[in-house]
PDB file of C-alpha atoms in Angstrom:
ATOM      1  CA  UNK A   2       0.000   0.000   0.000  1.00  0.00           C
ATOM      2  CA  UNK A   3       1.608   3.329  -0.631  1.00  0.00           C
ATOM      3  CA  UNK A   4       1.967   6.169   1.766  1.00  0.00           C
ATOM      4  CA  UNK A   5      -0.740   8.025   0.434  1.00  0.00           C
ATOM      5  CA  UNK A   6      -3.232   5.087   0.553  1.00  0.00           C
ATOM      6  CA  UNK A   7      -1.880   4.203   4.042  1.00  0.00           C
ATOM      7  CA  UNK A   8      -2.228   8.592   5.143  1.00  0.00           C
ATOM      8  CA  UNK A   9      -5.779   8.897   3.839  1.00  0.00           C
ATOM      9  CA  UNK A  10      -7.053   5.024   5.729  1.00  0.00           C
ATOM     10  CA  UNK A  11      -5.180   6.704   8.919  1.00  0.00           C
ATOM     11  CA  UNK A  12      -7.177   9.664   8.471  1.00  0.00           C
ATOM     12  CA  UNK A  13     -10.539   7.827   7.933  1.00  0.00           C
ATOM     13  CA  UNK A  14     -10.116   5.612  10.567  1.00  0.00           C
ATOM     14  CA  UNK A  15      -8.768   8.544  13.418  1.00  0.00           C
ATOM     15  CA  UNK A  16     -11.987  10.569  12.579  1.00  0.00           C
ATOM     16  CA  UNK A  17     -14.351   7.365  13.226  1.00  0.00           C
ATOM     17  CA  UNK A  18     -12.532   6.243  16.238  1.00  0.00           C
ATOM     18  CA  UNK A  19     -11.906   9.573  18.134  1.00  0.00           C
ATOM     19  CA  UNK A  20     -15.261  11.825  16.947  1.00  0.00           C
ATOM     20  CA  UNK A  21     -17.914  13.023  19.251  1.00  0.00           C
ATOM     21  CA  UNK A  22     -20.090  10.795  17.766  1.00  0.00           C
ATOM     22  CA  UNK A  23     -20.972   7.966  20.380  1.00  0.00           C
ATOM     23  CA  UNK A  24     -21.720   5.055  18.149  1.00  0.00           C
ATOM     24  CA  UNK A  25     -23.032   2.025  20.680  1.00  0.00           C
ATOM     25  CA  UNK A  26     -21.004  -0.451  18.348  1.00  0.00           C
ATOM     26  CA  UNK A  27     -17.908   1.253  18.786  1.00  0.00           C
ATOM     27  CA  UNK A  28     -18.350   0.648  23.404  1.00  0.00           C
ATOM     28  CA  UNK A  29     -15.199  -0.553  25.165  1.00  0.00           C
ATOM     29  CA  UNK A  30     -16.325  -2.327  28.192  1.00  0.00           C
ATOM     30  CA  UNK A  31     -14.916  -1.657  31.506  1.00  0.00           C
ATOM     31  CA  UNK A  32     -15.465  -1.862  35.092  1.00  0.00           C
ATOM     32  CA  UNK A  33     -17.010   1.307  35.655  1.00  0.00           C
ATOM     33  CA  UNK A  34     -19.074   0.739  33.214  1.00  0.00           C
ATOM     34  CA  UNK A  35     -20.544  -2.447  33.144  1.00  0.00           C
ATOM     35  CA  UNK A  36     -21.329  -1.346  36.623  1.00  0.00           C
ATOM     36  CA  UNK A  37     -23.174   0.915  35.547  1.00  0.00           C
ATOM     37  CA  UNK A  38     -25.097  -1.034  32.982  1.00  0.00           C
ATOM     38  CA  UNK A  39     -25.625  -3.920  35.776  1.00  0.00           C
ATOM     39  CA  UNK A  40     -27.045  -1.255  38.140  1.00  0.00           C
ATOM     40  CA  UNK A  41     -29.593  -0.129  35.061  1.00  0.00           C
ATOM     41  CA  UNK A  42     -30.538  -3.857  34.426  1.00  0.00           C
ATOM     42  CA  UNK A  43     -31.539  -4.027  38.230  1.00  0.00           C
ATOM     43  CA  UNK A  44     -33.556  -1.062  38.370  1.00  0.00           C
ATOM     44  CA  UNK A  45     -35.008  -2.085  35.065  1.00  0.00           C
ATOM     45  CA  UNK A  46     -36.565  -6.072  36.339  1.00  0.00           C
ATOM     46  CA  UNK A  47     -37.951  -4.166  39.385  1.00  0.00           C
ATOM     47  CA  UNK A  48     -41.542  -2.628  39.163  1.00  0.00           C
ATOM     48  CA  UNK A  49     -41.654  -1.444  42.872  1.00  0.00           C
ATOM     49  CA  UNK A  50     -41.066   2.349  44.109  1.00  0.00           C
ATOM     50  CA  UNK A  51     -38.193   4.039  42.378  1.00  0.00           C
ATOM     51  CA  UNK A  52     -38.852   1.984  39.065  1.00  0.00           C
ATOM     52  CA  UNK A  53     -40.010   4.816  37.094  1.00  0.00           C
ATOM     53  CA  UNK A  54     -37.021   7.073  37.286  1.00  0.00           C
ATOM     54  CA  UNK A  55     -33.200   6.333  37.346  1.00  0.00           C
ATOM     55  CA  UNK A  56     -30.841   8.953  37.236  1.00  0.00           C
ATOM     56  CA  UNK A  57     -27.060   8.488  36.526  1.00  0.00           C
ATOM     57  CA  UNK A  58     -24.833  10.987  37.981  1.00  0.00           C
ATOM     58  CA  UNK A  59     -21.545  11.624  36.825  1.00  0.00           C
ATOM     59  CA  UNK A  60     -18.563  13.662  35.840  1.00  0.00           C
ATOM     60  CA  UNK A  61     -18.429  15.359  32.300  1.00  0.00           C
ATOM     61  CA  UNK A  62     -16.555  13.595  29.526  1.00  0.00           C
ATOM     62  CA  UNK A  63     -16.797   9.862  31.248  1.00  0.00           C
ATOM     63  CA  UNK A  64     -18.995   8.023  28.351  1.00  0.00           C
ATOM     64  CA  UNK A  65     -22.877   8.979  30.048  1.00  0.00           C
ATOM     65  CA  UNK A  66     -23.893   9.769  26.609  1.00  0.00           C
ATOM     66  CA  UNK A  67     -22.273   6.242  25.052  1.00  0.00           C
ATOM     67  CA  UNK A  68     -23.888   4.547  28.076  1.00  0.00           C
ATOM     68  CA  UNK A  69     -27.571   5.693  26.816  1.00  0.00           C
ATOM     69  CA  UNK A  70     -26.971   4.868  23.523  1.00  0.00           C
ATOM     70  CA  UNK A  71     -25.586   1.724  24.862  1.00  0.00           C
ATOM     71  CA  UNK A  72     -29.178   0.956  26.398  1.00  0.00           C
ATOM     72  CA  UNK A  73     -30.821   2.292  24.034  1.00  0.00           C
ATOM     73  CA  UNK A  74     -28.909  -0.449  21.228  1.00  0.00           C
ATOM     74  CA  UNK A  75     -29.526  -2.881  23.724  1.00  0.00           C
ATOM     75  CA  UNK A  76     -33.177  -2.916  24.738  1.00  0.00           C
ATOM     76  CA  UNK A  77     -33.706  -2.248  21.002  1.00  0.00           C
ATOM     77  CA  UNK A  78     -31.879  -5.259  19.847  1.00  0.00           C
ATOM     78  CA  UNK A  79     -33.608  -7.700  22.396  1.00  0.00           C
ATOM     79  CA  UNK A  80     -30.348  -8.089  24.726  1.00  0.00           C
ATOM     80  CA  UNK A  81     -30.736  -9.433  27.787  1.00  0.00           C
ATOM     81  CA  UNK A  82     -30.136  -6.022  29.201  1.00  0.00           C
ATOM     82  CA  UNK A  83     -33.674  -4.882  30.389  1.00  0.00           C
ATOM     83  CA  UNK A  84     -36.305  -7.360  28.967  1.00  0.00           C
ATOM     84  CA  UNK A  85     -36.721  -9.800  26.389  1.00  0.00           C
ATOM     85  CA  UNK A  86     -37.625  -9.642  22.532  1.00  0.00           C
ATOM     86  CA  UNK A  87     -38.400  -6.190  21.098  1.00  0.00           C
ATOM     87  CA  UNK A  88     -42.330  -5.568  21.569  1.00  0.00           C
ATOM     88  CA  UNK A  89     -44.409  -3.191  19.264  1.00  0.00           C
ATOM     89  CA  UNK A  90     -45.049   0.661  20.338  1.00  0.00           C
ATOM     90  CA  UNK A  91     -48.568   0.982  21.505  1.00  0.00           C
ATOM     91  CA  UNK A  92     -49.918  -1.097  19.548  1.00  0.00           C
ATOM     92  CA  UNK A  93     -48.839   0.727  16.904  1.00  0.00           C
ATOM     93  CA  UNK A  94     -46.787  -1.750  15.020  1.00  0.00           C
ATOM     94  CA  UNK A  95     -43.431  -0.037  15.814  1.00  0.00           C
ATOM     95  CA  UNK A  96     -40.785  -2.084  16.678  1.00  0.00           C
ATOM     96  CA  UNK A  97     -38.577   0.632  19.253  1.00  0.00           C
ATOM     97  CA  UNK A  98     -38.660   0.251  22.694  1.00  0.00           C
ATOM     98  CA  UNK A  99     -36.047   3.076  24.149  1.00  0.00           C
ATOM     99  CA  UNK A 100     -35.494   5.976  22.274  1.00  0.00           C
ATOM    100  CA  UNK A 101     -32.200   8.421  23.016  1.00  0.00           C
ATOM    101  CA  UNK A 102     -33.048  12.047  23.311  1.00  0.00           C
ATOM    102  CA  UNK A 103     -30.156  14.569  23.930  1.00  0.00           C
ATOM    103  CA  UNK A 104     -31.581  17.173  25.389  1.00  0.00           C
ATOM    104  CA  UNK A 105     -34.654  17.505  27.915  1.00  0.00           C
ATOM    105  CA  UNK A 106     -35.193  21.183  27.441  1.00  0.00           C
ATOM    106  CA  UNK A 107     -39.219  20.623  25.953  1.00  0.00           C
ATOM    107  CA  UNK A 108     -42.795  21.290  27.344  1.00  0.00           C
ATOM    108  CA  UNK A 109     -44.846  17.624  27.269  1.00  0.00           C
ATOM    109  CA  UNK A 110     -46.553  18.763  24.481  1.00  0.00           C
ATOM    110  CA  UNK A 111     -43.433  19.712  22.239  1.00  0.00           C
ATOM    111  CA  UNK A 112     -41.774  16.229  23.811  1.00  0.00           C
ATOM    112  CA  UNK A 113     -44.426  14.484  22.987  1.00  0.00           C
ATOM    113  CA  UNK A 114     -44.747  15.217  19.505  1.00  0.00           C
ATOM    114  CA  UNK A 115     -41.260  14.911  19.036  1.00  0.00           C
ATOM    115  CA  UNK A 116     -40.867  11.500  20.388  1.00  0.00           C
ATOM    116  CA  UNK A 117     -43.509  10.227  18.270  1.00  0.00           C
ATOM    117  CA  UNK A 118     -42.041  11.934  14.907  1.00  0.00           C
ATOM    118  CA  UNK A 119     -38.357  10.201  15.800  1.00  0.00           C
ATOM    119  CA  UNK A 120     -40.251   6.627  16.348  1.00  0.00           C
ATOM    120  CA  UNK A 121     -42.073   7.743  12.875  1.00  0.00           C
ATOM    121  CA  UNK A 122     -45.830   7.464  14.244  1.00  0.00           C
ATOM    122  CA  UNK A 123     -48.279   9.993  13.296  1.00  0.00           C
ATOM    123  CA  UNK A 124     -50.824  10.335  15.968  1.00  0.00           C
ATOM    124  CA  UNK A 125     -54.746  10.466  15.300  1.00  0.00           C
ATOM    125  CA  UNK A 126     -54.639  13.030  18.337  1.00  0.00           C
ATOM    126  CA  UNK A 127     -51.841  15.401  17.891  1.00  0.00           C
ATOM    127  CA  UNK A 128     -54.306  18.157  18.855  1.00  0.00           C
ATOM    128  CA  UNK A 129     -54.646  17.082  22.170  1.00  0.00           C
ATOM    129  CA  UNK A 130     -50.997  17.360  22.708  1.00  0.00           C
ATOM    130  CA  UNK A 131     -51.362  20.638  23.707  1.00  0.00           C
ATOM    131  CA  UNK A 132     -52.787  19.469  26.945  1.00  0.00           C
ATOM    132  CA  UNK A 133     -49.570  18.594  29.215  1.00  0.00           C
ATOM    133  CA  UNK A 134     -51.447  15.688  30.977  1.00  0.00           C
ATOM    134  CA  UNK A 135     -52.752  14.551  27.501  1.00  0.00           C
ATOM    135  CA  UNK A 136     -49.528  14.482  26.003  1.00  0.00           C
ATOM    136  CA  UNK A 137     -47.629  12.763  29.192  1.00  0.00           C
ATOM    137  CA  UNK A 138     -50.859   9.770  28.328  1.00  0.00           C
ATOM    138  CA  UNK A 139     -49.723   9.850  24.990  1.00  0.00           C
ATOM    139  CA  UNK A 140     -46.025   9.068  25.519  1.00  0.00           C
ATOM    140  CA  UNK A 141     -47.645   6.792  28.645  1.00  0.00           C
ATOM    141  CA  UNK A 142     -49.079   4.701  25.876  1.00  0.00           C
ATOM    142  CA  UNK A 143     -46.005   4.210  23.978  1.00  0.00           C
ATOM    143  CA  UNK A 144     -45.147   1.054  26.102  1.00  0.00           C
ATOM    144  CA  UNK A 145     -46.791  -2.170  25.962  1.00  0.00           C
ATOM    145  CA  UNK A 146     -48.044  -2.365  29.750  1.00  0.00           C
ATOM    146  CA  UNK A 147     -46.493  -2.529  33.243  1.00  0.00           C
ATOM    147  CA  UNK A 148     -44.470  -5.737  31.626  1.00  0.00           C
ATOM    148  CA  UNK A 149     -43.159  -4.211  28.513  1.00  0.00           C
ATOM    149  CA  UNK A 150     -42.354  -0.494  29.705  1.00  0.00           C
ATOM    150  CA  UNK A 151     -41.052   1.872  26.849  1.00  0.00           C
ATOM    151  CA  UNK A 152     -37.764   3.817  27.646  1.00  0.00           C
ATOM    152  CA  UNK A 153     -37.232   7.688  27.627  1.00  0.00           C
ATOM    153  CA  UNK A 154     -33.007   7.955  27.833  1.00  0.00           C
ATOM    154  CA  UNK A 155     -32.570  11.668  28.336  1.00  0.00           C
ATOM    155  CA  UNK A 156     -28.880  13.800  28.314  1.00  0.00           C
ATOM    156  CA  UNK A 157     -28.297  16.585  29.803  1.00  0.00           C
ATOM    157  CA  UNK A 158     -31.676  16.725  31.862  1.00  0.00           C
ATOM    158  CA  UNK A 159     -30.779  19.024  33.753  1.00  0.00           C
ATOM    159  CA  UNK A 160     -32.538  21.684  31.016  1.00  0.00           C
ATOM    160  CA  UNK A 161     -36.060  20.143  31.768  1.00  0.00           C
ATOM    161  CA  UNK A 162     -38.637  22.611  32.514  1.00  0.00           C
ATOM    162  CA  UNK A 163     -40.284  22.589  35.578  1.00  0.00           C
ATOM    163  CA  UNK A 164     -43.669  22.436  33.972  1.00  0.00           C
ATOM    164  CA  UNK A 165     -42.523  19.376  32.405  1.00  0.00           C
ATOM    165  CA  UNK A 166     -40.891  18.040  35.883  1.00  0.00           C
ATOM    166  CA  UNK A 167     -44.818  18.887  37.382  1.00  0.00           C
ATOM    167  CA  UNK A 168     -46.093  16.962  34.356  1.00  0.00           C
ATOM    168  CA  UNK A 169     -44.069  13.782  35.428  1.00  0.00           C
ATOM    169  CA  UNK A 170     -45.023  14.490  39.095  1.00  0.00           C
ATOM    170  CA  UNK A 171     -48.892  14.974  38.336  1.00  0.00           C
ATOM    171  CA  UNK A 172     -49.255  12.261  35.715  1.00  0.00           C
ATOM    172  CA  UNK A 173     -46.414   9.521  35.959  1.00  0.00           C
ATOM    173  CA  UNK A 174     -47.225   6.426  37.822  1.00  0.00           C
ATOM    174  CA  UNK A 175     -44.727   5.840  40.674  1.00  0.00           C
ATOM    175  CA  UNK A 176     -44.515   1.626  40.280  1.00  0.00           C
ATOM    176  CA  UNK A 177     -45.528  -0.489  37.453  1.00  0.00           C
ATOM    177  CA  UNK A 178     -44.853   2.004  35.102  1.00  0.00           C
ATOM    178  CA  UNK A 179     -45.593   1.606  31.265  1.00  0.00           C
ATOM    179  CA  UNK A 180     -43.405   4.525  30.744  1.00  0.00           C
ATOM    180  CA  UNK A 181     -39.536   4.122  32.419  1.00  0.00           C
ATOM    181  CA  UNK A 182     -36.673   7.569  32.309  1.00  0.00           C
ATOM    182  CA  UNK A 183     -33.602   7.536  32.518  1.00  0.00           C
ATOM    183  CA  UNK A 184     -31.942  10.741  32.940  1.00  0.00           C
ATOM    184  CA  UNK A 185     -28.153  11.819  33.120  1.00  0.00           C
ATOM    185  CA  UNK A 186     -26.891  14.629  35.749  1.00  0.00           C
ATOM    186  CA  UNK A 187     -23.404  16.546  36.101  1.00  0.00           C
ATOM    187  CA  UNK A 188     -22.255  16.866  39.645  1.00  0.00           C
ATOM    188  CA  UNK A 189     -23.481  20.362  39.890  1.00  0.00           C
ATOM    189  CA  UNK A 190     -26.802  22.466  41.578  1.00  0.00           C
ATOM    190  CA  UNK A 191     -28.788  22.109  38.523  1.00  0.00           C
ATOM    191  CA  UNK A 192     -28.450  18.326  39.351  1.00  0.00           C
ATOM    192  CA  UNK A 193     -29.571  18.854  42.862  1.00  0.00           C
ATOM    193  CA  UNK A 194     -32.579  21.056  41.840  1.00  0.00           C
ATOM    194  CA  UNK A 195     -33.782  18.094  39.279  1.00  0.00           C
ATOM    195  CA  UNK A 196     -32.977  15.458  42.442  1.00  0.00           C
ATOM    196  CA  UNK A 197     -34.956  17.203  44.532  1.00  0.00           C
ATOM    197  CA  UNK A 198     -37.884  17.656  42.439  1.00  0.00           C
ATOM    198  CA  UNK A 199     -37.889  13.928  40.885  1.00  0.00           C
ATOM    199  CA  UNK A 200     -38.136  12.850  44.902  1.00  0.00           C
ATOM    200  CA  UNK A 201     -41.678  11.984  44.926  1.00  0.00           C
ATOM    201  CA  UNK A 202     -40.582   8.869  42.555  1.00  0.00           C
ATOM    202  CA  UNK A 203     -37.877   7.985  44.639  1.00  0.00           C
ATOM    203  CA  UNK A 204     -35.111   7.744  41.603  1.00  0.00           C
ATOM    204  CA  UNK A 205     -33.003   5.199  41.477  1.00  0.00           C
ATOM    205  CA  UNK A 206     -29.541   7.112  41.638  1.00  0.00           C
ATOM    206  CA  UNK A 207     -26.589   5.745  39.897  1.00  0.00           C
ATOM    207  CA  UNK A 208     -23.058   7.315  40.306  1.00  0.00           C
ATOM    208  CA  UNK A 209     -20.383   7.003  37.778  1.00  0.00           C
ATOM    209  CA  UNK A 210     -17.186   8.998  38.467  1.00  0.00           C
ATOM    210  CA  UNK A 211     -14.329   6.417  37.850  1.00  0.00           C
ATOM    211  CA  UNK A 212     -11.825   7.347  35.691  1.00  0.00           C
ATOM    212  CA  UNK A 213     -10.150   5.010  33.213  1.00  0.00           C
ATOM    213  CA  UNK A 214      -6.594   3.697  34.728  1.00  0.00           C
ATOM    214  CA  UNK A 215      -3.586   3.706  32.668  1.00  0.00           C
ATOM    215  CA  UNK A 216      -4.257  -0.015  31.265  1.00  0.00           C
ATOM    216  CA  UNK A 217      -8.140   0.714  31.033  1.00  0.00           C
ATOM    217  CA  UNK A 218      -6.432   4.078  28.622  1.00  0.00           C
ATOM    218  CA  UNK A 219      -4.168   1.743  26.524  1.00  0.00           C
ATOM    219  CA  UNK A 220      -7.136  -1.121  25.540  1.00  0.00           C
ATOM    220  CA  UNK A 221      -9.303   1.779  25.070  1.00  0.00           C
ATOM    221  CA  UNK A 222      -7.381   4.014  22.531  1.00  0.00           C
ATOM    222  CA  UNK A 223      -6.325   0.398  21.259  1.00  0.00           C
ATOM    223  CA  UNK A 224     -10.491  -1.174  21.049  1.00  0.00           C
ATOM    224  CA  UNK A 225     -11.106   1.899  19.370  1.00  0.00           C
ATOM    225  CA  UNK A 226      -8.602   2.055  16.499  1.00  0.00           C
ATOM    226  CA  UNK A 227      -9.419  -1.885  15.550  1.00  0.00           C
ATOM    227  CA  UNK A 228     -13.318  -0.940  15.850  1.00  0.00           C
ATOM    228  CA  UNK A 229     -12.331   1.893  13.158  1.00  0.00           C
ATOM    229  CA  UNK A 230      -9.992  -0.038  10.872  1.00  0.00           C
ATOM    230  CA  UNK A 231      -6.750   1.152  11.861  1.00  0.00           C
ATOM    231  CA  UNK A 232      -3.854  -0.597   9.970  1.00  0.00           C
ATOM    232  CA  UNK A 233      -2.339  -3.320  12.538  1.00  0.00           C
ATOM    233  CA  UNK A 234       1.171  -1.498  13.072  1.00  0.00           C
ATOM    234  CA  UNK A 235      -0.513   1.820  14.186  1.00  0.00           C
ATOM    235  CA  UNK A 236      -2.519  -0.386  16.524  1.00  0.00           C
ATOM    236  CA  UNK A 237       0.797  -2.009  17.990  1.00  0.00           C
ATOM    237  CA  UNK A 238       1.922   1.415  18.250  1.00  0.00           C
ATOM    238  CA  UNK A 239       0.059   2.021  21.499  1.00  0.00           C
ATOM    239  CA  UNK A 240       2.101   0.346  23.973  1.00  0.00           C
ATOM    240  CA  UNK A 241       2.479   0.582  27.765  1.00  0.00           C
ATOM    241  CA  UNK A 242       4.725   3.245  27.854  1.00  0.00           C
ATOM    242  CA  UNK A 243       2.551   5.335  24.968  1.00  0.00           C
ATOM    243  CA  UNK A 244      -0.763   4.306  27.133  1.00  0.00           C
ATOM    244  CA  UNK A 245       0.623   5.771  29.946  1.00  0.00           C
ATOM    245  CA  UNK A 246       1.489   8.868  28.460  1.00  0.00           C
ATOM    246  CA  UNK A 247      -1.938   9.532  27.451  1.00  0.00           C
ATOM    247  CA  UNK A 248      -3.261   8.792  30.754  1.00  0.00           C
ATOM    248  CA  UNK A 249      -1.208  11.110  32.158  1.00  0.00           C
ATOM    249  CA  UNK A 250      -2.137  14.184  29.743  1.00  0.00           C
ATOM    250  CA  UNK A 251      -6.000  12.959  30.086  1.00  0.00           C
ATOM    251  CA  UNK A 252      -6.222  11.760  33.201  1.00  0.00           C
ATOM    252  CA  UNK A 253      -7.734   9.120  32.268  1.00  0.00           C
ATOM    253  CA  UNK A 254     -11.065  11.193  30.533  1.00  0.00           C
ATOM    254  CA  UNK A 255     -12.306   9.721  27.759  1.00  0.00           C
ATOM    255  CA  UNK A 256     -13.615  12.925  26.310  1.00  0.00           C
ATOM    256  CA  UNK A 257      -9.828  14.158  26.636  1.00  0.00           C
ATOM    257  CA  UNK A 258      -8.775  10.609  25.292  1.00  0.00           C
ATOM    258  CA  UNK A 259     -10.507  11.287  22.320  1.00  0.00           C
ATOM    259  CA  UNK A 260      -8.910  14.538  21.754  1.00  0.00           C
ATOM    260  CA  UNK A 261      -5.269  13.220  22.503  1.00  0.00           C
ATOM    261  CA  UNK A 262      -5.478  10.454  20.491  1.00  0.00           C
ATOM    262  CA  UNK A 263      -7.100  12.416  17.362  1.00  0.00           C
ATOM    263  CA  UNK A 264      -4.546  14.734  17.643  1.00  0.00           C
ATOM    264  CA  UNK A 265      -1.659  12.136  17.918  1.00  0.00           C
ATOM    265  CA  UNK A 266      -3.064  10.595  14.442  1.00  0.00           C
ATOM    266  CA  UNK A 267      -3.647  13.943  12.571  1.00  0.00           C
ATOM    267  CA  UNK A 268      -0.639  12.438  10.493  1.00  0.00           C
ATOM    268  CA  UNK A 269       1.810  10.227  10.044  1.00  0.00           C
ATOM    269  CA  UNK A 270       4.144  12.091   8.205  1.00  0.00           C
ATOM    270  CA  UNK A 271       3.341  15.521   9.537  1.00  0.00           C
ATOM    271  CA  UNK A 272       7.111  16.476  11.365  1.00  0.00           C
ATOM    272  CA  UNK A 273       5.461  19.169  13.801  1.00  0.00           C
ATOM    273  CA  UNK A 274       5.469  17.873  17.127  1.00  0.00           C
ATOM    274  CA  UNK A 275       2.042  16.926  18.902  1.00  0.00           C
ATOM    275  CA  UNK A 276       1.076  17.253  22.374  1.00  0.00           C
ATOM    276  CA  UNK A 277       2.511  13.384  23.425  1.00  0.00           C
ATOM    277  CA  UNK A 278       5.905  14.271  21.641  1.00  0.00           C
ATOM    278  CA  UNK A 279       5.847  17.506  23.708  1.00  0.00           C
ATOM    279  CA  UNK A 280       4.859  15.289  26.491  1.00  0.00           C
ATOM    280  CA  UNK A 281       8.043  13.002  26.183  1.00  0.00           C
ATOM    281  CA  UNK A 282      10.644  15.935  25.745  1.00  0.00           C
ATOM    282  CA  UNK A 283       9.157  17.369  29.277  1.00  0.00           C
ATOM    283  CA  UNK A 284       9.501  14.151  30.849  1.00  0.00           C
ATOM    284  CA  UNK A 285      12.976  13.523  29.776  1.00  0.00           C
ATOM    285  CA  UNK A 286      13.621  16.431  31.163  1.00  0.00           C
ATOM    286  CA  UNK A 287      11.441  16.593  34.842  1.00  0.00           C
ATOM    287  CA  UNK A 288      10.678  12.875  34.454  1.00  0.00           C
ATOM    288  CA  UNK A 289       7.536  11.028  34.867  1.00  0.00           C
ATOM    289  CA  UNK A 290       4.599  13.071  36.237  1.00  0.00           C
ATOM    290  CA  UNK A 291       3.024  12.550  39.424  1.00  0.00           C
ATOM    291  CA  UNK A 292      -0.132  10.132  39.089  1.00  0.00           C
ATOM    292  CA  UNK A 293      -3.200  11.852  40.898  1.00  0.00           C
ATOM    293  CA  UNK A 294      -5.945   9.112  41.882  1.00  0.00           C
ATOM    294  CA  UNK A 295      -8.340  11.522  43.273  1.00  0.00           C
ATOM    295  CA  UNK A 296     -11.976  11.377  41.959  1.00  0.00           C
ATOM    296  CA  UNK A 297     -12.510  14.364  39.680  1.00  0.00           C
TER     297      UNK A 297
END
């Protein structure tokens, strides 16, 4: 393969592996986070108090956005993850049973309508959705019954309304819910606001603040490059010593992984230094960096 051929495939692969874009296909597994997901499959086989809401609370840039689309693949695809084969929507002959939304910031009526536009369902009664306790019925009905719930996976929620927080209150059931939320919180007072006004439901609350250590770093950045077709030398390239490098500029973020590790790719054959080659002359210099295992 010549060196052009083998630039542009480097290219193509660094912008699939290291985007924003959280593709579920593309997850790396770790601790952390199959905690996580274990924690969501408990909540999810319980229909008791604090079954209608769970809320995962964590620091920016860890994955909470991969871990709803995660879910999200996962109920949709039948996995053993929440419940069993994919059931129809309503009644309606859809075939979704979680849908991802990024963003919370709607009224019930604008939610409502949105929610059934993404899942491709035109309602007989979209007039009524200007009701808020009409539309919260609406999106109510999306699930199949207390036994087949239908999933709302919301990021960010700390932009939700409070009308559409009194919606929930007024009109969600607390137990035995056809309609399930998750939600995902930043440590911060908008997350304590949104706490204490989902308390009536009695949230399951799901905390996810571990950092990736420097061997979780190395079979990330690696899982990631084979996921996007990276030749098998570039691959090998990531050692221990390299992993731990990016660790230690990232701190073991994945958001800050990304941006590392699509900057240490922008070429092959580009001679200006990047931020790990900077990172190397510093250290020969200081040596190694202190490692900080403190929860950020």
């Amino acid at each position: 393969m010549t060196q052009p051929l083998v630039t542009n495939l480097i290219e193509s692969a660094r912008r699939r592996a290291f985007s924003e874009t959280c593709d579920p296909s593309a997850y790396v597994p770790r601790d952390a986070t199959e905690a996580v997901l274990a924690a969501i499959r408990t909540w999810g086989e319980s229909d008791d108090l604090g079954s209608s809401v769970a809320v995962l609370i964590g620091t920016p840039g860890l994955g909470k956005t991969q871990l709803l689309r995660v879910i999200e693949s996962r109920v949709n695809e039948g996995a053993a993850m929440i419940g069993g084969p994919i059931g129809s929507v309503g009644g309606r002959g859809g075939k979704a049973r979680a849908l991802y939304l990024p963003y919370a910031g709607l009224a019930v009526p604008d939610l409502a309508i949105w929610v059934h536009g993404l899942l491709g369902i035109s309602p007989s009664r979209v007039a009524e959705f200007e009701d808020p306790g009409r539309a919260l019925e609406a999106l109510i009905e999306l699930g199949g019954g207390p036994a087949d719930p239908f999933y709302l996976l919301f990021d960010d929620a700390d932009s939700m309304p409070m009308e559409t927080l009194q919606a929930l209150i007024v009109g969600l059931p607390r137990s035995n819910s056809p309609l399930r939320i998750v939600v995902t919180l930043n440590l911060d007072s908008k997350a304590t606001r949104l706490l204490s006004a989902l308390h009536p439901f009695e949230p399951a609350e799901i905390s996810f603040r571990t950092r990736m250590n420097p061997q979780e770093t190395g079979a990330y950045v690696r899982a990631r490059m084979q996921w996007a077709g990276f030749p098998g030398a570039e691959i090998a390239r990531i050692d221990g010593v390299e992993a731990s490098r990016i660790h230690a500029l990232s701190s073991g973020v994945p958001r800050r992984v990304h941006e590392l590790a699509f900057a240490r790719f922008e070429s092959s054959g580009d001679p200006r230094p990047n931020a790990l080659t900077e990172k190397q002359r510093r250290e020969d210099w200081m040596g190694r960096p202190i490692e900080d295992d403190l929860e950020i």
